mmCIF file of C-alpha atoms in Angstrom:
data_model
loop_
_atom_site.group_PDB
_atom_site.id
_atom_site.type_symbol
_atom_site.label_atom_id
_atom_site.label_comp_id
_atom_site.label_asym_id
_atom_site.label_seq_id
_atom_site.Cartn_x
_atom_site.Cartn_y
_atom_site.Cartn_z
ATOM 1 C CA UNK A 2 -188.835 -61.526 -95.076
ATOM 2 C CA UNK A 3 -188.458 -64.321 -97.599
ATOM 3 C CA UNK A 4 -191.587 -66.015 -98.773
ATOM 4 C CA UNK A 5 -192.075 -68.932 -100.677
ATOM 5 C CA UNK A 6 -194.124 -68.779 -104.120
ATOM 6 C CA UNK A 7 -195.275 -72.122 -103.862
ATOM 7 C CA UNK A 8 -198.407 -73.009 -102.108
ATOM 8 C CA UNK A 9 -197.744 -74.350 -98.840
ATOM 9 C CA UNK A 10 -199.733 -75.733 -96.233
ATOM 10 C CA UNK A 11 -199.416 -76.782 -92.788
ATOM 11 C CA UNK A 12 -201.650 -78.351 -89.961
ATOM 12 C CA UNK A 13 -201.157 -77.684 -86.216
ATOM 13 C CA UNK A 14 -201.718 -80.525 -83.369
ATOM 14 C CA UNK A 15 -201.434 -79.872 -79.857
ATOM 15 C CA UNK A 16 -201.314 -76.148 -78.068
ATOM 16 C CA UNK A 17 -199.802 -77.179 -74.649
ATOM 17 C CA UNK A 18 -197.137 -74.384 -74.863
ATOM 18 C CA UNK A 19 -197.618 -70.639 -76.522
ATOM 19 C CA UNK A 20 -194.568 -71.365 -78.490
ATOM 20 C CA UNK A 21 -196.827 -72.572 -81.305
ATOM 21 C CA UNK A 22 -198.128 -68.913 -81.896
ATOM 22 C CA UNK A 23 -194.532 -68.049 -82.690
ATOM 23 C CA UNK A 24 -193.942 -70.910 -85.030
ATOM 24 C CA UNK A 25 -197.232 -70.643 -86.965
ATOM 25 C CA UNK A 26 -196.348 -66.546 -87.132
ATOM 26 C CA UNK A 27 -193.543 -67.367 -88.670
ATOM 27 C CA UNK A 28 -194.412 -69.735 -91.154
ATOM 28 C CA UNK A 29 -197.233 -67.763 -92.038
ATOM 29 C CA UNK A 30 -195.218 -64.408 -92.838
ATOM 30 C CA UNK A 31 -193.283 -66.707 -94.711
ATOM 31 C CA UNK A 32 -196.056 -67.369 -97.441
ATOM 32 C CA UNK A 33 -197.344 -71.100 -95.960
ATOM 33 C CA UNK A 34 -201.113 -71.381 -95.017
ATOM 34 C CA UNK A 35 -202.517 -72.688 -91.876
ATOM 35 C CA UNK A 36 -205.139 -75.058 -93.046
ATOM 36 C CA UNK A 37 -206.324 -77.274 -89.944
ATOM 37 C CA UNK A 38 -205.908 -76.960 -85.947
ATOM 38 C CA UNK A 39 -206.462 -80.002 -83.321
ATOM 39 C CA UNK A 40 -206.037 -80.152 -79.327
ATOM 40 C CA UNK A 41 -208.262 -81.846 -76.971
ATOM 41 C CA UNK A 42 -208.873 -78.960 -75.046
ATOM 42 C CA UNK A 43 -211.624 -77.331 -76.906
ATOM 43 C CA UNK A 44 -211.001 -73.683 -75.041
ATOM 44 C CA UNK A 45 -207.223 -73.626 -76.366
ATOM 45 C CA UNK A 46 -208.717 -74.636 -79.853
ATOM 46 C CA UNK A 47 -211.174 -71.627 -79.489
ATOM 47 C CA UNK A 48 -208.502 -69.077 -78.265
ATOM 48 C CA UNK A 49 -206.075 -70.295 -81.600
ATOM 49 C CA UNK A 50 -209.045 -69.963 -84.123
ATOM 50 C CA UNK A 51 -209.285 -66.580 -82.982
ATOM 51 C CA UNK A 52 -206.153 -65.349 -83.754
ATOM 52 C CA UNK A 53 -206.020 -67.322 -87.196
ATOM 53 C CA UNK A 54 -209.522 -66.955 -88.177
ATOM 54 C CA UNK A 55 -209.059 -69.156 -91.274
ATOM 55 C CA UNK A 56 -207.859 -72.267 -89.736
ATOM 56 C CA UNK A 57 -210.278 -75.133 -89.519
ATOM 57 C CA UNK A 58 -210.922 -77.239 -86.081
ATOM 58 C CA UNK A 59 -210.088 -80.616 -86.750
ATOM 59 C CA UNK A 60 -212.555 -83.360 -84.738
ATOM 60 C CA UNK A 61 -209.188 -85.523 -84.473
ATOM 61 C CA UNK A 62 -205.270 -85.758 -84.424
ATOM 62 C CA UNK A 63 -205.587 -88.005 -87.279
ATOM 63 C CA UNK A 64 -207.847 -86.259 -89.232
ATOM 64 C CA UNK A 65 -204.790 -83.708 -90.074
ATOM 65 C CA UNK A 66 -202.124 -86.396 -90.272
ATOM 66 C CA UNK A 67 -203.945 -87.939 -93.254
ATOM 67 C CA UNK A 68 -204.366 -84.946 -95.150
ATOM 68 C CA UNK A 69 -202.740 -85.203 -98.259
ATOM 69 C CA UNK A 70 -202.843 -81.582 -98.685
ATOM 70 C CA UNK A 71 -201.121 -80.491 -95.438
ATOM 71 C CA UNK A 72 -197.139 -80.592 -96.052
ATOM 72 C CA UNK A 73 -196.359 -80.359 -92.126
ATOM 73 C CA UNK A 74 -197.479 -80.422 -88.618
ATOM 74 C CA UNK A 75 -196.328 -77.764 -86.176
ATOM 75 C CA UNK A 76 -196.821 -79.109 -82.499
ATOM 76 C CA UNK A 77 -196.549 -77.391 -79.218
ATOM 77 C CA UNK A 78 -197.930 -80.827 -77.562
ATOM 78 C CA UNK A 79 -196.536 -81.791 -73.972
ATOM 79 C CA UNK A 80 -192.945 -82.245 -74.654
ATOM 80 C CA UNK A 81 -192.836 -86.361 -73.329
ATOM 81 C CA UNK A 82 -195.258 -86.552 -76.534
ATOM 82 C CA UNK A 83 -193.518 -84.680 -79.005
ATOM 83 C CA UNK A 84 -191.734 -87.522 -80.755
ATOM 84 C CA UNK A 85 -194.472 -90.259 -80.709
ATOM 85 C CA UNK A 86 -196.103 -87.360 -82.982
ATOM 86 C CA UNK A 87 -193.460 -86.758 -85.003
ATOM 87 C CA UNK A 88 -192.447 -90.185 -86.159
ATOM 88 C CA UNK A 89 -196.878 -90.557 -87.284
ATOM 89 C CA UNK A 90 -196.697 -87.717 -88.884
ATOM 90 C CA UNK A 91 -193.316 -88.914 -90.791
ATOM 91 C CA UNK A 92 -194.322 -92.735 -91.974
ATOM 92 C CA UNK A 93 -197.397 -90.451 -93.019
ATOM 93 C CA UNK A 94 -195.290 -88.513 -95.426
ATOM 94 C CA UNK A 95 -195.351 -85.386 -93.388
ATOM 95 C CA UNK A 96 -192.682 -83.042 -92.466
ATOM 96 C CA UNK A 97 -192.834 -82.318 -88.716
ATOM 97 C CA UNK A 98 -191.807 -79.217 -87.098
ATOM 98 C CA UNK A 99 -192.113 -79.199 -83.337
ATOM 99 C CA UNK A 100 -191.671 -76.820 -80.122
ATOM 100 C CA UNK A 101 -188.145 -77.553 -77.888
ATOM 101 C CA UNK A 102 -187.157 -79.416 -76.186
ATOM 102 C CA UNK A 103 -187.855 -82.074 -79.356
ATOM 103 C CA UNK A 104 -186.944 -85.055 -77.530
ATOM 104 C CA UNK A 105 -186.299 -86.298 -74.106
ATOM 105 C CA UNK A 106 -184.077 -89.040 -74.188
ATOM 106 C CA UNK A 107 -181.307 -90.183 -76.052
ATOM 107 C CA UNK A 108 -183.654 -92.927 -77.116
ATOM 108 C CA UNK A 109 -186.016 -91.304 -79.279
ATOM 109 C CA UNK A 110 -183.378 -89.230 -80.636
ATOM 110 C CA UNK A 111 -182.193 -92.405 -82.510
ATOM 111 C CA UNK A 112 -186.029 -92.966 -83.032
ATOM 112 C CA UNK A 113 -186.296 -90.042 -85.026
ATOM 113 C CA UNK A 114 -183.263 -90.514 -86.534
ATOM 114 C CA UNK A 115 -184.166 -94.015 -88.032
ATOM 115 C CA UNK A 116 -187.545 -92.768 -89.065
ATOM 116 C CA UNK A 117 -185.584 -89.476 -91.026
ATOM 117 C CA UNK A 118 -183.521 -92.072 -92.849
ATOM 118 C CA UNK A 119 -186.338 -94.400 -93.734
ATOM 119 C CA UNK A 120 -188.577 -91.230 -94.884
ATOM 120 C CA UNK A 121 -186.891 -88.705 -96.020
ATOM 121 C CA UNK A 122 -188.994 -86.636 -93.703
ATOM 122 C CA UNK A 123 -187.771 -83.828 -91.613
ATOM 123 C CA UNK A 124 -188.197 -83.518 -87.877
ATOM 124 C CA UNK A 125 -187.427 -79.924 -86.980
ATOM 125 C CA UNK A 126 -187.636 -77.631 -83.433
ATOM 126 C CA UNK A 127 -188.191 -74.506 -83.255
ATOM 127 C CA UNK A 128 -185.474 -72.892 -81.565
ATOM 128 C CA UNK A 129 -186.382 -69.373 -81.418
ATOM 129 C CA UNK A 130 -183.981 -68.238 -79.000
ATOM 130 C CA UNK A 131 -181.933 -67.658 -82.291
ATOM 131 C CA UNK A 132 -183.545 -68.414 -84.995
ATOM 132 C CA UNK A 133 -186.666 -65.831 -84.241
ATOM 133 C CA UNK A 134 -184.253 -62.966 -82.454
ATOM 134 C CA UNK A 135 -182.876 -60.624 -84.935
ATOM 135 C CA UNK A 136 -180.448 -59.857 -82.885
ATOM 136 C CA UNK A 137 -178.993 -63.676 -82.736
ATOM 137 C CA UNK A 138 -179.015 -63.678 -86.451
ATOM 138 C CA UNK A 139 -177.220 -60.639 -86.931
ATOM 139 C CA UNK A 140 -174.526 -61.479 -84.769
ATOM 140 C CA UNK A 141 -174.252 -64.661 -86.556
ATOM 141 C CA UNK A 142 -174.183 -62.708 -90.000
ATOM 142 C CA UNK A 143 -171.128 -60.549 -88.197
ATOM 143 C CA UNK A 144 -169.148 -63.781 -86.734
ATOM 144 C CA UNK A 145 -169.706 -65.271 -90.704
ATOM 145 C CA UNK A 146 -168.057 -62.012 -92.536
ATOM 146 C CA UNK A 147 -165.094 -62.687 -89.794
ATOM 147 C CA UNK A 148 -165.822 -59.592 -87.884
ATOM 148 C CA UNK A 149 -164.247 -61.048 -84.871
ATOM 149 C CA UNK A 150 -162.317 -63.839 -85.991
ATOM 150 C CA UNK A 151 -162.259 -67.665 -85.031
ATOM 151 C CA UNK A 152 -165.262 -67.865 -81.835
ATOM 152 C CA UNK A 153 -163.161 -68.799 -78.766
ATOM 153 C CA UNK A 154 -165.745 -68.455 -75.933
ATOM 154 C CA UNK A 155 -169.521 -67.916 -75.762
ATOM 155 C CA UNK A 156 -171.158 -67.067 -72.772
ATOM 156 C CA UNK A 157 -175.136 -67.136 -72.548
ATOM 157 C CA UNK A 158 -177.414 -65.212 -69.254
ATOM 158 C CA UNK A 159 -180.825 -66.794 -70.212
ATOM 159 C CA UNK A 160 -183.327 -66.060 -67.297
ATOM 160 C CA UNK A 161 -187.000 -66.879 -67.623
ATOM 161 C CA UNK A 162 -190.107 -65.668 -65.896
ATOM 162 C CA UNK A 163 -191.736 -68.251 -64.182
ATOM 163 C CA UNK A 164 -195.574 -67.319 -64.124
ATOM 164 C CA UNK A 165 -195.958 -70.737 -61.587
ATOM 165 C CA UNK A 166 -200.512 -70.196 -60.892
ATOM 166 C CA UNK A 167 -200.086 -69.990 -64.908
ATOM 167 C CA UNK A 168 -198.041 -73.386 -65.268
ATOM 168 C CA UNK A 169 -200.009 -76.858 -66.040
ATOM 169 C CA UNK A 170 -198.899 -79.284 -63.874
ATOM 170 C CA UNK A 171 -196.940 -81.414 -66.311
ATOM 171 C CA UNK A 172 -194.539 -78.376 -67.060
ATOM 172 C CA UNK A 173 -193.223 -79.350 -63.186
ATOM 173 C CA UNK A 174 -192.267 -82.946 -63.629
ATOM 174 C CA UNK A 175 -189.159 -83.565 -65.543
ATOM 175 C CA UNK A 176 -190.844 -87.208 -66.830
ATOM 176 C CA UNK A 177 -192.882 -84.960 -69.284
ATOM 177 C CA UNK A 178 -191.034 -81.607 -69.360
ATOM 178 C CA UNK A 179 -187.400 -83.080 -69.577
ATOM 179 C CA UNK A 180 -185.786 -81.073 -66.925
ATOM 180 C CA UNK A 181 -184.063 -77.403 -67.614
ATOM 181 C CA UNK A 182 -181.528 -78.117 -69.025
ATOM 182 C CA UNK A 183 -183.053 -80.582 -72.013
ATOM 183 C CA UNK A 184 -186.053 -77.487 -72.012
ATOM 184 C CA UNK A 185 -184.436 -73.898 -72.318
ATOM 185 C CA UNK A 186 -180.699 -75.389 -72.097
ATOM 186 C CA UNK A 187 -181.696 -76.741 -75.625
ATOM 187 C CA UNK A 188 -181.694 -73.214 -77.029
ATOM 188 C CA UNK A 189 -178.284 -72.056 -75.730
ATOM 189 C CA UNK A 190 -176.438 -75.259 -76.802
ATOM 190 C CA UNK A 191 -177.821 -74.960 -80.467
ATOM 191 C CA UNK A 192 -176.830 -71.487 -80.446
ATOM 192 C CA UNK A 193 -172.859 -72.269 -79.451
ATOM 193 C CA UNK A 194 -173.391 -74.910 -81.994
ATOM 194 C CA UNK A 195 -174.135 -72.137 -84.945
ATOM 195 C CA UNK A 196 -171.876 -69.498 -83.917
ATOM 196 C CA UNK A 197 -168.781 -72.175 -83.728
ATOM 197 C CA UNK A 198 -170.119 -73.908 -87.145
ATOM 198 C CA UNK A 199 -168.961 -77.003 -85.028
ATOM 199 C CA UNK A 200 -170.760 -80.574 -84.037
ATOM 200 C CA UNK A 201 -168.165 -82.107 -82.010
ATOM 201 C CA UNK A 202 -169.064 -80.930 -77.859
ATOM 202 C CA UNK A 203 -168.261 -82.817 -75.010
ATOM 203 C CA UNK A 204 -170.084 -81.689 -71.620
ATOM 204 C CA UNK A 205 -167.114 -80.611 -69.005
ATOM 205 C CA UNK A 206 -169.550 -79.940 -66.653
ATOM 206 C CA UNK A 207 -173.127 -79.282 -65.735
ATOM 207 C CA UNK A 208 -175.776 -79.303 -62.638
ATOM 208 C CA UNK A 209 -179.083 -77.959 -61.415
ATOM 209 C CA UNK A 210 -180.612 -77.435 -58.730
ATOM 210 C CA UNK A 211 -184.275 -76.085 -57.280
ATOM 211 C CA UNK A 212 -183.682 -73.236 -54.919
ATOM 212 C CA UNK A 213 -187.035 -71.841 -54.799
ATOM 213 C CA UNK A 214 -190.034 -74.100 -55.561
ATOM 214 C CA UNK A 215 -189.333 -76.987 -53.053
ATOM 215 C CA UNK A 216 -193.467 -78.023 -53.466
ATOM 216 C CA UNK A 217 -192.501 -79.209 -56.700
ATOM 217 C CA UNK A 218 -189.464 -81.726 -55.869
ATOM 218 C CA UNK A 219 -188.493 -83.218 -59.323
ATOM 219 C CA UNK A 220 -188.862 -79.444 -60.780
ATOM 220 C CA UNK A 221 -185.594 -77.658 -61.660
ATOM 221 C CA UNK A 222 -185.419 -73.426 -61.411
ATOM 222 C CA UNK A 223 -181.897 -73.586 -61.981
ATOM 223 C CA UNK A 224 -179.373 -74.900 -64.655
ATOM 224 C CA UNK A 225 -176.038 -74.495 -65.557
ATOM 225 C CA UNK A 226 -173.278 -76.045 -67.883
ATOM 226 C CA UNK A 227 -170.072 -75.732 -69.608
ATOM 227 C CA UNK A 228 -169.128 -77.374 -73.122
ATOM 228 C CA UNK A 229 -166.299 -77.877 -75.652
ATOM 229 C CA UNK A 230 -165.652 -77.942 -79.106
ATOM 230 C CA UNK A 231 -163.701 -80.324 -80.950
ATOM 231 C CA UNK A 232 -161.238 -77.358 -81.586
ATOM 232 C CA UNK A 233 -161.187 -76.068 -78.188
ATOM 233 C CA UNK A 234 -163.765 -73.462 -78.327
ATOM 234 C CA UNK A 235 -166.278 -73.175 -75.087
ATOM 235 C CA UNK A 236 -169.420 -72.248 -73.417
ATOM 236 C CA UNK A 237 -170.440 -71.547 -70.278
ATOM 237 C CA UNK A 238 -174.252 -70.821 -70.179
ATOM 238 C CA UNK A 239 -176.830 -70.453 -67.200
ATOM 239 C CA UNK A 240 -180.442 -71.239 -67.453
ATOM 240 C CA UNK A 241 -183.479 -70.184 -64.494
ATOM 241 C CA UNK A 242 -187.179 -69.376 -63.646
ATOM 242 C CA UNK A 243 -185.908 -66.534 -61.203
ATOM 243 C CA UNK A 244 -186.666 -63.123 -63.830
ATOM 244 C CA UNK A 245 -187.887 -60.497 -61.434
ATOM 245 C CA UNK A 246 -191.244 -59.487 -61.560
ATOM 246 C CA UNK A 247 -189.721 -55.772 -62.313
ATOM 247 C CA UNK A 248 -188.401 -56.371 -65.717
ATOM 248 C CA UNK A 249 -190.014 -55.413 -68.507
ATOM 249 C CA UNK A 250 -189.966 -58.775 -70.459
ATOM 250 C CA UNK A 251 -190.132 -61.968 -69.529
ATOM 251 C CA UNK A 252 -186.353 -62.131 -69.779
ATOM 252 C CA UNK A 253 -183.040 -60.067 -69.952
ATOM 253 C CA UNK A 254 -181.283 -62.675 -72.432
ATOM 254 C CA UNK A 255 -177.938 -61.880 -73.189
ATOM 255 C CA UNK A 256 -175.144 -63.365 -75.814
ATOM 256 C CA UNK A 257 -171.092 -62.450 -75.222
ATOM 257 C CA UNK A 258 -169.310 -63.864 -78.072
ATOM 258 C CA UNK A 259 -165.454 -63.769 -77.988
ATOM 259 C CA UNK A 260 -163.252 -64.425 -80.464
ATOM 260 C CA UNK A 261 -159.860 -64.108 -81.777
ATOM 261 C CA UNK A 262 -160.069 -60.524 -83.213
ATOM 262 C CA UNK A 263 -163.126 -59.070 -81.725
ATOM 263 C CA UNK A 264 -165.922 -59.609 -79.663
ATOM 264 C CA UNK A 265 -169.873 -59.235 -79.368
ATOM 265 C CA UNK A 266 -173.022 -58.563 -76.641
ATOM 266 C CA UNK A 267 -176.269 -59.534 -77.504
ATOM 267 C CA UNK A 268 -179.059 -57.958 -75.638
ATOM 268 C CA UNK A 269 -182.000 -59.926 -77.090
ATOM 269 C CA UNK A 270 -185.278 -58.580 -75.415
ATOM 270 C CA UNK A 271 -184.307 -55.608 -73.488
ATOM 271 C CA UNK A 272 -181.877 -52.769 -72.199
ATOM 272 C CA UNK A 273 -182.219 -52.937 -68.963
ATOM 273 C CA UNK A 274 -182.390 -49.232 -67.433
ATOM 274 C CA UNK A 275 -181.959 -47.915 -70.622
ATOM 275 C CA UNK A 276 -184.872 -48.335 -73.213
ATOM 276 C CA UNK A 277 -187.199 -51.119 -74.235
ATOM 277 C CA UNK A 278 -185.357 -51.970 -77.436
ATOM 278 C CA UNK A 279 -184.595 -55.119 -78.300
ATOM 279 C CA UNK A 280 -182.494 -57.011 -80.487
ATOM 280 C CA UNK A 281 -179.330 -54.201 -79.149
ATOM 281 C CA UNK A 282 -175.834 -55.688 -80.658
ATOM 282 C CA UNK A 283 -172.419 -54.667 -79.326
ATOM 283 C CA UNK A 284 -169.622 -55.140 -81.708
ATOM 284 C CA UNK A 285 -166.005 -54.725 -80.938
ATOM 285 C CA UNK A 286 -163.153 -54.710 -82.979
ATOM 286 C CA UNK A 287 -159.169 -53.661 -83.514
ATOM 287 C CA UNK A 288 -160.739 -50.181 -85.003
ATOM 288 C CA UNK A 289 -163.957 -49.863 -83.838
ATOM 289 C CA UNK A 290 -166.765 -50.417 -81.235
ATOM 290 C CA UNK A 291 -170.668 -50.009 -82.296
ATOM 291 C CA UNK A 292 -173.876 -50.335 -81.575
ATOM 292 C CA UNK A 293 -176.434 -51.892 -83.585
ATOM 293 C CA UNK A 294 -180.137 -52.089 -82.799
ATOM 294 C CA UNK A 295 -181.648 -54.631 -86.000
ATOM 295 C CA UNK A 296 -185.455 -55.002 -85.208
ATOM 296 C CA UNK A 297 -187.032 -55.095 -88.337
ATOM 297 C CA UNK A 298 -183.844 -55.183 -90.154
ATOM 298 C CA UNK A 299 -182.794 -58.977 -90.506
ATOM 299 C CA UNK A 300 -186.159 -60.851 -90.519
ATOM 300 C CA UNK A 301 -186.197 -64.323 -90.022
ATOM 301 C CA UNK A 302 -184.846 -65.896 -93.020
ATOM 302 C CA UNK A 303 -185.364 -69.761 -91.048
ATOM 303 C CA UNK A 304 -188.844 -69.879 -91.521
ATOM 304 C CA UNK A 305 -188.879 -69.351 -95.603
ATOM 305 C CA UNK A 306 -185.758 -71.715 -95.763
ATOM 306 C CA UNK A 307 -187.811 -74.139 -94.250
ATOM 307 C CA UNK A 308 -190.795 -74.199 -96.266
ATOM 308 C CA UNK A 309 -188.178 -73.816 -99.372
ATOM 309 C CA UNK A 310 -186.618 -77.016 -97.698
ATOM 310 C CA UNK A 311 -190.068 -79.059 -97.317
ATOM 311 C CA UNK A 312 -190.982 -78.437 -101.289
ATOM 312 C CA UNK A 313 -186.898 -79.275 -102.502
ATOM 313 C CA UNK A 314 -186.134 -81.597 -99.924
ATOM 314 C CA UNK A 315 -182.984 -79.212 -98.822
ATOM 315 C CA UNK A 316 -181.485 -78.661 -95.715
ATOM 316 C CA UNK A 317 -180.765 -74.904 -96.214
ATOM 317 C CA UNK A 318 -182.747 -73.913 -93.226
ATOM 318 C CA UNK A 319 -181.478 -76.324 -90.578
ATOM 319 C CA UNK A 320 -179.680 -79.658 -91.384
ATOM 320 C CA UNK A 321 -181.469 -82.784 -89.923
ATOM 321 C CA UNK A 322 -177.968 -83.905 -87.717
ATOM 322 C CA UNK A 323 -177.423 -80.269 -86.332
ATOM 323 C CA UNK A 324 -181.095 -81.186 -85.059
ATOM 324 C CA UNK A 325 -180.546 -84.198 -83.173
ATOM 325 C CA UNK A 326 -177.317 -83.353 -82.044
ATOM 326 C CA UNK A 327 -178.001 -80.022 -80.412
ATOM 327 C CA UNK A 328 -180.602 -82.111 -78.755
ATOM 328 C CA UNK A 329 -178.436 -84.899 -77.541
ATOM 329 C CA UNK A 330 -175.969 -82.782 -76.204
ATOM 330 C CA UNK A 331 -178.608 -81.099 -73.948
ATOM 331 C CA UNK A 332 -180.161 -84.434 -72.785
ATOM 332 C CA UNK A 333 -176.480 -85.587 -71.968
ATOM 333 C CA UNK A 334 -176.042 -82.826 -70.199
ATOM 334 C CA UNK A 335 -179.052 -82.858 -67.930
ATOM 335 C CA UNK A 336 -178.534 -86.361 -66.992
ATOM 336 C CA UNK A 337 -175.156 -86.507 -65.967
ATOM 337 C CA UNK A 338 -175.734 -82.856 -63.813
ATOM 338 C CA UNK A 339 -174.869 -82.802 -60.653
ATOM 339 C CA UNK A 340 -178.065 -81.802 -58.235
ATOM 340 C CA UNK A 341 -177.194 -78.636 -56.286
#
C-alpha cells in the first residue's frame, strides 16, 4: 500500500451513503489523517466517530470548509447535493473528493469544470467498483503489459442488493439520486473507459426500466446500455437492485474483457458455488489459461496517488477530464434511455 510521507489531512461532510467508510479507509491506509466530521444527523455523526475515534464533530459544514489545515473534503452527501459542495469547498482552496454518482446533470458537470479551471482544485469520485477491487486493478495491470492485446469488447454483470426498509427515501427519486444508470452505471462506464485508455464514447443504446418496485414510480431497478469507442471498441453492461437474498455478498460483479490476443473474467466479490474468495481473475491467452486470486496482493495504489496528487498538484491518480467525462457519458446515457 503506498503512503504518503507528507502530513495530510482531510475533513468529511455529509454520511448519507456508507460509501464514505470506504473512501476515508482508504485514504487513511494511505498515510492522510481524518481531522473533522459534519452531518446533520447527529446519530450518523455518532456511529462515524466510533469507528474513527480521533475525528472531531464539527458544529457546522462550514466550520471544516474554512479550515486551513484540512487539504480535502470527502462527502457521501445526497447525491443532488454533491456538487453545490464541491464547488464551496473549491473557491475555498480545497480539494474535493466525493461518493458517485458526482454529478447529475450535464449542467453541473460544466459547473465543476469551470470552477477546476478557475482553482486549480480537484473534484474527484470515488469509483470503487475499480479503483478499490484488486481484482479490477490487476486485470488492468494485465491488459497494460499487453497480455491480451488491443481491448475489443467489455462486458460488465453488476447486480446490487437492494436492502429497500434500509433505503432513505431520497435514494428512490431520481431528482436526488440521478437514476441507475447516472448511480451504479457510473462505475461500469469509467471502468470501459480505463481498460480501453480511450475518452471518445458515443451511447448506441441504453434503457431502464422498474420491474419490481412499482410503489416507487420514478425509481429504476433495472439498467442497461451499450457504448463505443472512438476506435471501435464496445461495451455492453447491465446494472439492477434484483441480487438474491441467497448470495453471499451483496453482489456477484463480474468483468469479461476481450481482446485481440486474449481474454479475461473478473469475479470481483465472490465465486459463486465455489468459495467466498474474491478478487478471482481468469486470464486467457495463445499458451496459457490461469487463475489468479490477488486479495491482498495489488492494494489500492489510487488512494496514495491521490493524496500524492493533492500536495504536487498531479494528476497521477485520476486526471480531472477522465472525471467529468466518465460522468457525462453516464448522465447522457440515462437521459436518452428508453423506459422499459
Amino acid at each position: 500500500m503506498e503512503r504518503t510521507d507528507k502530513k495530510f489531512l482531510f475533513g468529511v461532510i455529509g454520511l448519507d451513503h456508507d460509501h464514505i467508510y470506504g473512501m476515508c479507509d482508504g485514504l487513511l491506509e494511505a498515510g492522510a489523517e481524518l481531522k473533522a466530521v459534519y452531518d446533520k444527523d447527529a446519530q450518523k455523526t455518532a456511529q462515524f466517530c466510533q469507528k474513527y475515534p480521533g475525528v472531531r464533530p464539527a458544529r457546522c459544514e462550514e466550520e471544516i470548509l474554512v479550515n486551513k489545515e484540512i487539504s480535502l473534503i470527502a462527502s457521501a452527501i445526497k447525491p443532488d447535493l454533491r456538487c453545490g459542495l464541491g464547488i464551496r469547498a473549491m473557491n475555498l482552496g480545497k480539494d474535493f473528493f466525493a461518493d458517485k454518482p458526482g454529478m447529475l446533470t450535464l449542467s453541473e458537470i460544466e459547473q465543476v469544470r469551470q470552477c477546476h479551471k478557475r482553482t486549480g482544485r480537484k473534484y474527484m469520485v470515488y469509483f470503487s467498483e475499480r479503483i478499490h477491487v484488486e481484482g479490477a486493478l490487476f486485470a488492468q495491470q494485465l491488459i497494460e503489459a499487453g497480455e491480451i492485446g488491443e481491448v475489443l469488447q467489455v462486458t460488465i454483470l453488476a447486480p446490487h442488493r437492494l436492502r429497500k426498509t434500509a433505503r432513505p427515501e431520497w435514494f428512490f427519486t431520481k431528482e436526488q439520486g440521478g437514476g441507475i444508470i447516472t448511480d451504479i452505471g457510473s462505475h461500469q462506464i469509467e471502468q470501459f473507459l480505463a481498460y480501453t485508455g480511450e475518452e471518445e464514447v458515443s451511447v448506441l443504446h441504453s434503457a431502464v426500466a422498474n420491474y419490481a418496485n412499482r410503489e416507487y414510480p420514478d425509481f429504476e431497478d433495472f439498467g442497461e446500455a451499450v457504448l463505443r469507442t472512438g476506435s471501435g471498441a464496445t461495451c455492453f453492461f447491465r446494472v439492477d437492485w434484483f441480487t438474491p437474498d441467497g448470495l453471499g455478498t451483496w453482489g456477484d460483479g463480474r468483468v469479461f474483457i476481450m481482446g485481440s490476443r486474449g481474454s479475461i473474467e473478473i469475479r470481483k466479490y465472490i465465486n459463486v458455488g465455489e468459495t467466498r474468495d474474491r478478487d478471482n481473475v481468469f486470464l486467457v491467452t495463445a499458451d496459457r489459461e490461469q487463475k489468479f486470486t490477488v486479495t491482498g496482493k495489488v492494494g489500492f495504489p489510487f488512494f496514495g496517488d491521490l493524496i500524492s496528487d493533492c500536495i504536487n498538484r498531479t494528476e497521477k491518480a485520476m486526471a480531472q477530464e477522465h472525471v467529468l467525462n466518465a460522468m457525462a457519458i453516464a448522465i447522457r446515457a440515462e437521459h436518452t434511455a428508453q423506459r422499459l
